[in-house]
Short mmCIF file of C-alpha atoms in Angstrom, two decimals:
data_model
loop_
_atom_site.label_atom_id
_atom_site.label_comp_id
_atom_site.label_asym_id
_atom_site.label_seq_id
_atom_site.Cartn_x
_atom_site.Cartn_y
_atom_site.Cartn_z
CA MET A 1 26.15 -161.14 169.46
CA ALA A 2 24.50 -158.75 166.60
CA SER A 3 23.73 -155.12 167.85
CA ASN A 4 20.34 -153.35 166.34
CA GLN A 5 19.67 -150.48 164.63
CA ASP A 6 19.69 -148.81 167.39
CA GLY A 7 22.40 -149.23 169.37
CA SER A 8 21.46 -151.76 171.61
CA ASN A 9 22.40 -155.45 172.13
CA GLU A 10 19.68 -157.10 172.06
CA PRO A 11 19.62 -160.64 170.54
CA VAL A 12 18.22 -160.27 166.78
CA PRO A 13 15.76 -162.81 166.16
CA GLN A 14 16.32 -165.70 164.12
CA GLY A 15 14.86 -164.72 160.59
CA GLU A 16 14.34 -161.28 161.00
CA GLU A 17 18.30 -160.14 159.51
CA SER A 18 17.33 -160.42 156.03
CA GLU A 19 14.14 -158.38 156.73
CA ASP A 20 16.29 -155.21 155.57
CA PRO A 21 16.94 -154.74 151.95
CA SER A 22 19.24 -152.36 153.14
CA LEU A 23 21.55 -155.84 154.38
CA VAL A 24 21.21 -158.05 151.74
CA LYS A 25 24.07 -158.55 149.79
CA LYS A 26 24.10 -157.15 146.09
CA ARG A 27 25.67 -160.61 144.65
CA ARG A 28 28.82 -159.39 142.89
CA LYS A 29 29.47 -160.40 138.66
CA THR A 30 32.78 -161.91 138.04
CA SER A 31 32.53 -162.22 134.53
CA VAL A 32 34.72 -159.75 132.85
CA VAL A 33 32.27 -159.15 130.29
CA TRP A 34 30.78 -156.62 132.23
CA ASN A 35 33.76 -154.30 132.54
CA ASP A 36 32.62 -153.29 129.46
CA PHE A 37 28.65 -153.46 129.91
CA HIS A 38 26.11 -151.98 132.86
CA GLU A 39 23.64 -152.84 133.30
CA MET A 40 20.38 -149.94 133.10
CA ASP A 41 16.26 -150.28 134.19
CA ILE A 42 14.02 -149.54 131.66
CA PRO A 43 10.56 -148.69 132.12
CA ASN A 44 8.18 -151.08 130.39
CA VAL A 45 11.15 -153.04 129.56
CA GLY A 46 12.66 -154.14 132.43
CA ARG A 47 16.47 -154.83 133.04
CA LYS A 48 19.05 -154.35 130.37
CA ALA A 49 22.53 -154.68 129.61
CA VAL A 50 24.05 -151.64 127.77
CA CYS A 51 27.12 -151.82 126.19
CA ASN A 52 29.87 -148.63 127.10
CA TYR A 53 30.88 -148.16 123.60
CA CYS A 54 28.21 -147.95 121.20
CA LYS A 55 25.14 -147.57 123.98
CA GLN A 56 23.46 -151.09 122.56
CA LYS A 57 21.02 -153.28 125.32
CA PHE A 58 20.99 -156.54 125.14
CA ALA A 59 19.28 -159.12 127.54
CA THR A 60 21.08 -159.25 130.94
CA GLY A 61 20.23 -162.98 131.15
CA GLY A 62 19.48 -162.49 134.50
CA ILE A 63 21.13 -163.89 137.95
CA GLY A 64 23.81 -166.57 136.73
CA GLY A 65 22.56 -166.59 133.17
CA SER A 66 24.28 -166.68 130.09
CA THR A 67 27.04 -163.74 128.91
CA SER A 68 27.71 -165.47 125.85
CA HIS A 69 25.67 -162.83 123.42
CA LEU A 70 27.37 -160.24 125.57
CA ARG A 71 31.02 -161.39 124.34
CA ARG A 72 30.09 -161.97 121.03
CA HIS A 73 29.37 -158.36 121.16
CA SER A 74 31.86 -156.77 122.65
CA GLN A 75 34.34 -158.54 120.50
CA ASN A 76 33.05 -157.27 117.35
CA CYS A 77 32.44 -153.34 118.58
CA LEU A 78 33.69 -151.17 116.52
CA ASN A 79 33.51 -148.39 118.31
CA ARG A 80 35.02 -150.24 121.74
CA LYS A 81 38.03 -151.17 118.99
CA LEU A 82 38.75 -147.63 118.42
CA ASP A 83 38.72 -146.93 121.73
CA GLN A 84 41.15 -149.41 121.88
CA SER A 85 43.39 -148.54 119.45
CA VAL A 86 43.47 -144.38 120.97
CA LYS A 87 44.59 -145.61 123.93
CA LYS A 88 47.39 -148.06 122.61
CA GLN A 89 48.68 -145.02 121.14
CA THR A 90 52.31 -144.25 121.91
CA THR A 91 54.26 -141.43 122.16
CA LEU A 92 57.76 -141.12 119.78
CA SER A 93 60.45 -141.85 122.11
CA PHE A 94 63.95 -140.69 121.35
CA GLN A 95 65.49 -142.78 124.65
CA PRO A 96 65.55 -146.33 124.52
CA THR A 97 62.97 -148.37 126.20
CA GLY A 98 63.19 -148.91 129.79
CA SER A 99 66.13 -146.57 130.07
CA THR A 100 67.00 -145.23 133.60
CA LEU A 101 70.69 -143.02 132.71
CA ASN A 102 70.88 -139.76 132.86
CA PRO A 103 70.51 -138.34 128.87
CA PHE A 104 73.23 -136.17 129.76
CA LEU A 105 75.72 -138.04 130.63
CA ALA A 106 77.75 -140.87 128.56
CA PRO A 107 77.45 -144.28 128.88
CA GLY A 108 80.62 -144.06 130.97
CA GLY A 109 78.59 -141.85 133.38
CA MET A 110 80.92 -138.72 132.55
CA TYR A 111 79.06 -135.82 131.54
CA THR A 112 79.76 -134.75 127.12
CA ASN A 113 79.00 -131.72 125.94
CA GLU A 114 78.94 -133.92 122.56
CA LYS A 115 75.72 -135.07 124.03
CA MET A 116 74.32 -132.37 125.26
CA ARG A 117 74.69 -131.18 121.55
CA GLU A 118 73.12 -133.70 120.34
CA ILE A 119 69.71 -133.31 122.46
CA ILE A 120 69.90 -128.85 121.44
CA ALA A 121 69.97 -130.49 118.18
CA THR A 122 66.65 -132.46 118.78
CA ALA A 123 64.93 -130.06 120.44
CA ILE A 124 65.50 -127.66 117.50
CA MET A 125 64.36 -130.09 115.43
CA ILE A 126 61.04 -131.71 117.27
CA HIS A 127 59.98 -127.52 118.54
CA GLU A 128 60.92 -126.14 115.36
CA TYR A 129 63.21 -123.41 117.17
CA PRO A 130 65.40 -121.03 115.05
CA PHE A 131 68.82 -121.88 115.48
CA SER A 132 69.89 -118.28 117.31
CA ILE A 133 67.78 -120.29 120.08
CA VAL A 134 71.64 -121.74 121.09
CA GLU A 135 72.71 -117.81 121.70
CA ASP A 136 70.00 -116.79 123.89
CA ASP A 137 70.97 -115.61 127.01
CA VAL A 138 68.73 -117.42 129.08
CA TRP A 139 68.65 -120.66 127.89
CA MET A 140 72.60 -120.02 127.88
CA TRP A 141 72.56 -119.38 131.37
CA ALA A 142 70.21 -122.29 132.62
CA PHE A 143 72.50 -124.53 130.63
CA LYS A 144 75.24 -123.09 132.30
CA PHE A 145 73.89 -123.42 136.20
CA ALA A 146 73.17 -127.17 135.40
CA ASN A 147 76.63 -128.00 134.59
CA ALA A 148 79.36 -125.80 134.80
CA GLU A 149 80.93 -128.16 132.41
CA PHE A 150 78.81 -126.75 129.31
CA GLU A 151 79.98 -124.82 126.53
CA LYS A 152 77.88 -122.65 124.49
CA VAL A 153 76.98 -123.57 121.26
CA SER A 154 77.12 -121.04 118.14
CA ARG A 155 73.92 -120.98 115.59
CA ILE A 156 75.90 -122.38 112.79
CA THR A 157 77.38 -125.64 114.91
CA ALA A 158 73.91 -125.97 115.99
CA ARG A 159 72.63 -126.25 112.06
CA LYS A 160 75.67 -128.41 111.79
CA ASP A 161 75.13 -130.52 114.21
CA CYS A 162 71.10 -130.95 113.08
CA ILE A 163 72.16 -131.72 109.21
CA ALA A 164 74.65 -134.82 110.86
CA LEU A 165 71.81 -135.71 113.33
CA TYR A 166 69.99 -136.12 109.80
CA GLU A 167 72.12 -138.00 107.81
CA ALA A 168 72.81 -140.34 110.44
CA GLU A 169 69.09 -140.69 111.08
CA LYS A 170 68.78 -141.15 107.23
CA LYS A 171 71.17 -143.72 106.97
CA SER A 172 69.42 -146.10 109.57
CA LEU A 173 66.36 -145.44 107.79
CA LYS A 174 68.10 -146.99 104.56
CA ALA A 175 69.60 -149.37 106.27
CA LEU A 176 66.21 -150.42 107.29
CA LEU A 177 64.34 -150.76 103.77
CA MET A 178 67.12 -152.38 102.60
CA GLY A 179 65.40 -155.65 104.84
CA VAL A 180 61.66 -154.36 103.34
CA LYS A 181 60.39 -156.63 100.67
CA LYS A 182 57.43 -154.50 99.45
CA ILE A 183 56.49 -150.88 100.46
CA SER A 184 53.14 -148.87 100.25
CA ILE A 185 53.04 -144.83 99.60
CA THR A 186 51.07 -142.46 99.83
CA THR A 187 51.50 -138.84 98.74
CA ASP A 188 50.04 -135.44 98.40
CA MET A 189 50.09 -131.71 98.00
CA TRP A 190 50.73 -129.74 101.05
CA LYS A 191 50.04 -125.67 100.18
CA SER A 192 51.60 -123.38 102.79
CA SER A 193 49.55 -120.68 104.13
CA HIS A 194 51.71 -118.07 104.23
CA GLN A 195 54.14 -118.83 101.21
CA ILE A 196 52.87 -119.08 97.51
CA ALA A 197 55.23 -122.35 97.21
CA GLU A 198 53.55 -125.89 96.75
CA TYR A 199 54.82 -129.02 98.75
CA MET A 200 54.84 -132.69 98.51
CA VAL A 201 54.79 -135.08 100.80
CA ILE A 202 56.08 -138.88 100.09
CA THR A 203 54.86 -141.29 103.21
CA GLY A 204 56.21 -145.02 102.82
CA HIS A 205 54.51 -147.61 104.82
CA PHE A 206 55.79 -151.24 105.21
CA ILE A 207 55.87 -154.47 107.85
CA ASN A 208 58.88 -154.75 109.86
CA SER A 209 61.32 -158.01 110.52
CA GLU A 210 58.75 -157.90 114.33
CA TRP A 211 55.72 -157.71 111.99
CA LYS A 212 54.24 -154.28 113.28
CA LEU A 213 52.78 -151.43 110.72
CA GLN A 214 55.57 -149.06 110.35
CA LYS A 215 54.99 -145.55 108.87
CA ARG A 216 58.18 -143.32 107.82
CA VAL A 217 58.32 -139.92 106.11
CA LEU A 218 60.58 -140.15 102.68
CA SER A 219 60.29 -137.02 101.26
CA PHE A 220 59.01 -132.88 101.72
CA VAL A 221 59.77 -131.27 98.89
CA LYS A 222 59.01 -128.36 96.95
CA VAL A 223 57.20 -128.69 93.45
CA PRO A 224 58.12 -126.12 90.77
CA PRO A 225 54.70 -125.47 88.88
CA PRO A 226 53.14 -126.01 87.04
CA ARG A 227 52.63 -128.90 88.64
CA ARG A 228 51.50 -131.44 86.16
CA GLY A 229 51.07 -135.08 86.31
CA VAL A 230 54.39 -136.14 84.54
CA GLU A 231 56.45 -133.98 87.06
CA VAL A 232 54.82 -135.05 89.91
CA ALA A 233 55.40 -138.94 88.67
CA ASP A 234 59.36 -137.44 87.94
CA ALA A 235 59.63 -136.30 91.59
CA ILE A 236 58.34 -139.24 93.17
CA PHE A 237 60.29 -142.01 91.31
CA LYS A 238 63.55 -139.98 92.42
CA CYS A 239 62.46 -140.17 95.42
CA LEU A 240 62.46 -143.69 95.44
CA GLN A 241 65.48 -144.20 93.38
CA LEU A 242 67.28 -142.25 96.40
CA TRP A 243 66.36 -144.34 99.16
CA GLY A 244 66.36 -147.75 96.43
CA ILE A 245 63.03 -148.82 96.81
CA GLU A 246 61.75 -148.22 93.58
CA ASN A 247 61.29 -152.01 92.88
CA LYS A 248 60.05 -152.62 95.90
CA ILE A 249 56.37 -150.49 95.32
CA PHE A 250 53.20 -152.65 95.80
CA SER A 251 50.97 -149.66 95.98
CA VAL A 252 50.25 -145.86 95.65
CA SER A 253 47.89 -143.85 97.53
CA VAL A 254 46.51 -140.27 95.78
CA ASP A 255 43.78 -138.39 96.67
CA ASN A 256 41.21 -137.66 93.19
CA ALA A 257 43.04 -134.79 91.68
CA ALA A 258 43.30 -134.63 87.55
CA TYR A 259 47.00 -134.50 87.57
CA ASN A 260 47.49 -137.79 89.78
CA ASP A 261 45.61 -140.23 86.59
CA VAL A 262 48.68 -139.04 84.96
CA CYS A 263 51.12 -139.07 87.58
CA ILE A 264 50.53 -142.82 88.46
CA ARG A 265 49.89 -143.56 84.64
CA ASN A 266 53.37 -142.61 84.45
CA LEU A 267 54.82 -144.08 87.49
CA LYS A 268 53.44 -147.13 86.32
CA SER A 269 54.58 -147.17 82.92
CA THR A 270 58.16 -146.65 84.41
CA LEU A 271 58.22 -148.87 87.21
CA ALA A 272 56.27 -151.98 85.32
CA ARG A 273 59.97 -151.33 82.84
CA ASN A 274 62.36 -153.06 85.84
CA THR A 275 60.08 -155.19 88.09
CA ASN A 276 57.09 -157.13 88.01
CA LEU A 277 54.18 -154.87 89.75
CA VAL A 278 51.54 -157.40 91.77
CA LEU A 279 49.28 -158.60 89.68
CA GLY A 280 50.17 -156.96 86.65
CA GLY A 281 49.20 -153.28 88.40
CA GLN A 282 45.70 -154.32 89.10
CA LEU A 283 46.36 -153.48 92.87
CA PHE A 284 48.94 -150.53 92.29
CA HIS A 285 46.95 -147.32 92.12
CA VAL A 286 44.57 -146.77 95.38
CA ARG A 287 42.23 -143.60 96.08
CA CYS A 288 42.24 -142.18 98.85
CA CYS A 289 38.84 -142.53 100.38
CA ALA A 290 38.89 -140.26 102.49
CA HIS A 291 39.08 -137.08 100.32
CA ILE A 292 36.06 -139.47 97.93
CA LEU A 293 33.97 -139.11 101.03
CA ASN A 294 35.13 -135.52 101.65
CA LEU A 295 33.74 -134.46 97.52
CA LEU A 296 30.48 -136.56 98.02
CA VAL A 297 29.66 -134.74 101.43
CA GLN A 298 30.46 -131.06 99.45
CA HIS A 299 28.06 -132.15 96.63
CA GLY A 300 25.72 -133.16 98.51
CA LEU A 301 25.30 -130.09 100.78
CA SER A 302 25.82 -127.76 98.09
CA GLN A 303 21.86 -128.88 96.55
CA ILE A 304 20.76 -127.45 100.06
CA LYS A 305 22.87 -124.60 100.13
CA GLY A 306 20.15 -122.00 100.43
CA ILE A 307 19.27 -124.21 103.56
CA ILE A 308 22.28 -124.36 105.23
CA GLU A 309 22.61 -120.31 104.77
CA ASN A 310 19.15 -120.15 106.19
CA VAL A 311 20.10 -122.03 109.80
CA ARG A 312 23.31 -120.68 109.80
CA GLU A 313 21.94 -117.39 110.15
CA SER A 314 19.37 -118.15 112.27
CA VAL A 315 22.19 -119.39 114.72
CA LYS A 316 24.10 -116.34 113.98
CA TYR A 317 21.56 -113.74 115.02
CA VAL A 318 20.68 -115.52 118.13
CA ASN A 319 24.33 -115.89 119.32
CA HIS A 320 24.87 -111.87 118.08
CA SER A 321 23.90 -110.59 121.82
CA ASP A 322 23.66 -111.73 124.84
CA SER A 323 20.18 -110.60 125.30
CA ARG A 324 18.97 -112.52 121.92
CA LEU A 325 20.31 -115.42 123.91
CA LYS A 326 18.89 -114.98 126.78
CA THR A 327 15.35 -114.61 125.08
CA PHE A 328 15.68 -117.96 122.79
CA CYS A 329 17.34 -119.92 126.32
CA ASP A 330 14.42 -118.66 128.27
CA ILE A 331 12.01 -120.22 125.35
CA VAL A 332 14.11 -123.19 125.18
CA LYS A 333 13.33 -123.86 128.67
CA LYS A 334 9.93 -123.11 128.75
CA MET A 335 9.19 -125.37 125.92
CA GLY A 336 10.80 -128.53 127.63
CA VAL A 337 13.75 -128.69 125.25
CA LYS A 338 17.07 -130.74 126.83
CA GLU A 339 19.87 -129.92 124.34
CA ARG A 340 22.48 -128.24 123.97
CA LYS A 341 23.25 -125.18 123.06
CA LEU A 342 23.81 -123.82 118.81
CA VAL A 343 26.84 -123.84 117.52
CA VAL A 344 28.04 -121.60 114.19
CA ASP A 345 30.45 -124.22 111.67
CA CYS A 346 33.05 -123.10 109.41
CA PRO A 347 31.59 -122.99 106.21
CA THR A 348 34.73 -125.30 104.46
CA ARG A 349 34.87 -127.81 107.02
CA TRP A 350 31.64 -129.65 106.38
CA ASN A 351 31.82 -131.63 109.59
CA SER A 352 31.23 -128.82 111.29
CA THR A 353 27.96 -127.89 108.83
CA TYR A 354 26.54 -131.30 109.82
CA GLU A 355 27.22 -130.47 113.56
CA MET A 356 25.65 -127.02 113.20
CA LEU A 357 22.56 -129.31 111.63
CA SER A 358 22.01 -131.67 112.97
CA VAL A 359 22.01 -129.20 116.94
CA ALA A 360 19.80 -126.63 115.16
CA SER A 361 16.91 -129.82 114.07
CA LYS A 362 16.54 -130.29 117.72
CA PHE A 363 15.41 -126.22 118.30
CA LYS A 364 12.94 -126.94 115.33
CA ASP A 365 9.94 -126.09 117.11
CA VAL A 366 11.14 -122.79 119.11
CA PHE A 367 12.27 -121.07 115.96
CA PRO A 368 8.91 -120.40 115.68
CA GLU A 369 8.09 -119.22 119.05
CA TYR A 370 11.78 -117.38 118.77
CA LYS A 371 10.40 -115.18 116.24
CA GLU A 372 7.56 -113.77 118.32
CA TRP A 373 9.10 -112.70 119.99
CA GLU A 374 11.78 -110.87 117.78
CA PRO A 375 10.21 -109.57 115.06
CA HIS A 376 13.43 -108.15 113.66
CA TYR A 377 14.43 -111.97 112.65
CA ASN A 378 13.76 -112.55 109.64
CA TYR A 379 15.89 -116.40 109.02
CA LEU A 380 13.36 -118.85 110.11
CA PRO A 381 13.17 -122.31 108.22
CA SER A 382 10.17 -122.77 106.82
CA THR A 383 8.80 -126.95 107.63
CA GLU A 384 9.79 -128.41 104.67
CA TYR A 385 13.79 -127.19 105.37
CA TRP A 386 13.83 -128.65 108.53
CA GLU A 387 12.14 -131.82 107.26
CA LYS A 388 15.09 -131.30 104.33
CA VAL A 389 17.50 -131.47 106.93
CA GLU A 390 16.98 -133.95 109.33
CA LYS A 391 16.92 -135.99 105.67
CA VAL A 392 20.00 -135.13 105.39
CA CYS A 393 21.97 -135.39 108.74
CA HIS A 394 20.46 -139.29 108.56
CA LEU A 395 22.33 -139.93 105.30
CA LEU A 396 25.74 -137.55 106.83
CA GLU A 397 25.78 -139.56 110.18
CA VAL A 398 27.06 -142.56 108.84
CA PHE A 399 29.67 -140.35 106.70
CA THR A 400 30.85 -138.47 109.70
CA HIS A 401 31.84 -141.78 111.56
CA ALA A 402 33.66 -143.49 108.57
CA THR A 403 35.38 -140.43 108.09
CA ASN A 404 35.98 -140.40 112.79
CA VAL A 405 37.71 -144.01 111.94
CA MET A 406 39.38 -143.50 108.54
CA SER A 407 41.19 -140.03 110.09
CA GLY A 408 41.94 -141.40 112.96
CA THR A 409 45.07 -141.23 114.93
CA GLN A 410 45.64 -145.41 114.38
CA TYR A 411 45.52 -147.15 110.93
CA PRO A 412 42.34 -147.56 109.05
CA THR A 413 43.58 -150.90 108.89
CA ALA A 414 41.18 -153.05 106.23
CA ASN A 415 39.48 -154.44 109.27
CA LEU A 416 38.15 -151.43 110.23
CA TYR A 417 38.14 -149.80 107.37
CA LEU A 418 35.74 -151.94 104.87
CA PRO A 419 32.69 -152.43 107.55
CA GLU A 420 32.41 -148.75 106.84
CA VAL A 421 32.83 -148.70 102.92
CA PHE A 422 29.91 -150.72 103.23
CA ARG A 423 27.78 -148.97 105.48
CA VAL A 424 28.17 -145.71 103.11
CA LYS A 425 27.56 -147.61 99.99
CA GLN A 426 24.02 -148.85 102.42
CA VAL A 427 23.43 -145.09 102.67
CA ILE A 428 23.88 -143.72 99.69
CA ASP A 429 21.28 -146.85 97.17
CA ALA A 430 18.87 -146.00 100.26
CA ALA A 431 19.06 -142.36 99.76
CA ALA A 432 18.91 -142.99 96.29
CA GLU A 433 15.32 -144.76 96.66
CA ASP A 434 13.97 -142.03 98.53
CA ASN A 435 10.58 -141.26 98.11
CA TYR A 436 11.79 -137.22 98.20
CA ASP A 437 12.50 -136.18 94.94
CA PHE A 438 15.30 -134.07 96.25
CA MET A 439 17.13 -136.71 98.50
CA ARG A 440 17.21 -139.17 94.18
CA GLY A 441 18.31 -136.31 93.01
CA MET A 442 21.34 -135.06 95.82
CA THR A 443 22.78 -139.17 95.83
CA ARG A 444 22.79 -139.49 92.46
CA PHE A 445 26.05 -138.35 91.83
CA MET A 446 26.98 -139.18 94.60
CA LYS A 447 26.03 -142.99 94.20
CA ASP A 448 28.09 -142.84 90.29
CA LYS A 449 31.08 -140.71 92.65
CA PHE A 450 31.33 -143.95 95.10
CA ASP A 451 30.71 -146.47 92.41
CA LYS A 452 33.91 -145.73 90.42
CA TYR A 453 36.07 -145.43 93.55
CA TRP A 454 35.12 -148.65 94.75
CA GLY A 455 35.47 -150.99 90.98
CA GLU A 456 38.85 -149.36 91.06
CA CYS A 457 39.89 -150.66 94.53
CA ASN A 458 37.42 -153.95 95.41
CA MET A 459 40.44 -156.40 94.73
CA LEU A 460 43.02 -154.98 97.40
CA MET A 461 40.44 -154.20 100.31
CA ALA A 462 38.66 -157.44 100.04
CA VAL A 463 42.05 -159.41 99.69
CA ALA A 464 43.33 -157.51 102.56
CA SER A 465 40.41 -158.24 104.50
CA VAL A 466 40.33 -161.49 103.57
CA LEU A 467 43.56 -162.30 105.35
CA ASP A 468 43.86 -160.00 107.77
CA PRO A 469 43.21 -162.21 111.34
CA ARG A 470 41.65 -159.68 113.12
CA CYS A 471 38.52 -159.58 110.56
CA LYS A 472 35.71 -161.74 111.56
CA PHE A 473 33.27 -163.33 109.30
CA HIS A 474 30.68 -161.03 108.67
CA VAL A 475 33.28 -158.49 107.60
CA VAL A 476 34.89 -161.07 105.06
CA LYS A 477 30.73 -161.75 103.78
CA ILE A 478 30.76 -158.10 103.25
CA CYS A 479 33.24 -158.56 100.85
CA PHE A 480 31.68 -160.79 98.19
CA PRO A 481 28.93 -158.71 97.60
CA LEU A 482 30.78 -155.63 96.83
CA ILE A 483 33.23 -157.45 94.75
CA TYR A 484 29.99 -158.71 92.82
CA LYS A 485 27.81 -155.73 92.32
CA SER A 486 30.83 -153.64 91.39
CA GLU A 487 31.92 -155.77 88.31
#
């Protein structure tokens, strides 16, 4: 017998049990596709299924309706792929996978000081500790307290252990590279913030026997001035000879510095004497797309340098003191603007400048009102300025997303890379035909620079995308108009 809501045991009349909506059980959605979507009621539209990653809205299909369209979007959603790739990122392990052994013990289960010295050397190199740390009294006291058999080592011994560990890892990597048929390398120059010296890092990228993408730093050396293309090419070739891979090079990726063009020509000529490059070297030179995007954006921002300065000074003025910020916040609250607080950019980082402009543009109606309250505020951007800011932000939004994809923690492989390049090309082409003269003038250089970049690497990226089993049909279709337009 069912109980009433008042707690009595009087029988509930038949047919009245379902009258209370709170007692009606909602049917549970069983499709796994709903792990990537949630439902939302939109005024004047109805109930929609919203993607958890890109926030795109779709028809729900009703109770028991089809979810095929949701499944197709889930499989092709770029934001979902990026989110999953970050979650799959693993950390470097120095112990065998699944090992339950005490790292301080030898395989026989006995403590050995040699094993402890190896662990100390590994810690010194990973955390960049000075060799003198092994002579620190507190550090050594802790090890001695943990195991009475521990024997203290000197900084000289620690240095020797680090070198021995490096040589062992180098020998292991050299054996691994012997089984690699083709390897691509990337190289870049790096300058220390507290030294005049400039260093070059060379990184190798290859597929191992288990068909997993691998990356290894092959060289990190000081390059003496004048650092011309010839010297850089010679340093790269010596590195390849040291590892025995001079006949296995598939491609070389570099940024767009002028000396790199000379470097690649010399390196290509040297390698072609002893080996046959793929397609006669047509795929040998790959320009860094992230660097290209940076050049394009920096040029675009330089066209509105005065406007950016106005916005930057406005943000600085508001954030200068608590009283100014409180006045600004009061006006924001009065006008009902629901946006986050103003942010100041770092002038050397274009993505932070973009963030500053995009956030400040949300408060474009607040600044004139703020001027009435703060007579000493003299940096008010005009309506024309805000229109230009919004135009530029719309353009830079695509560049920001593309940069995040290409500079993420995972490899920006062809199935992710090509759609971003295509979106950048689309937005540049559209801006080149904009009604505003300043937009056409700003994108003229950007379009020429992009066409030059894409014309030199379109074949390599198209082939990689077509052969990538993760690429969908719509990605493959992108290749052909890009190749056709660049020829």
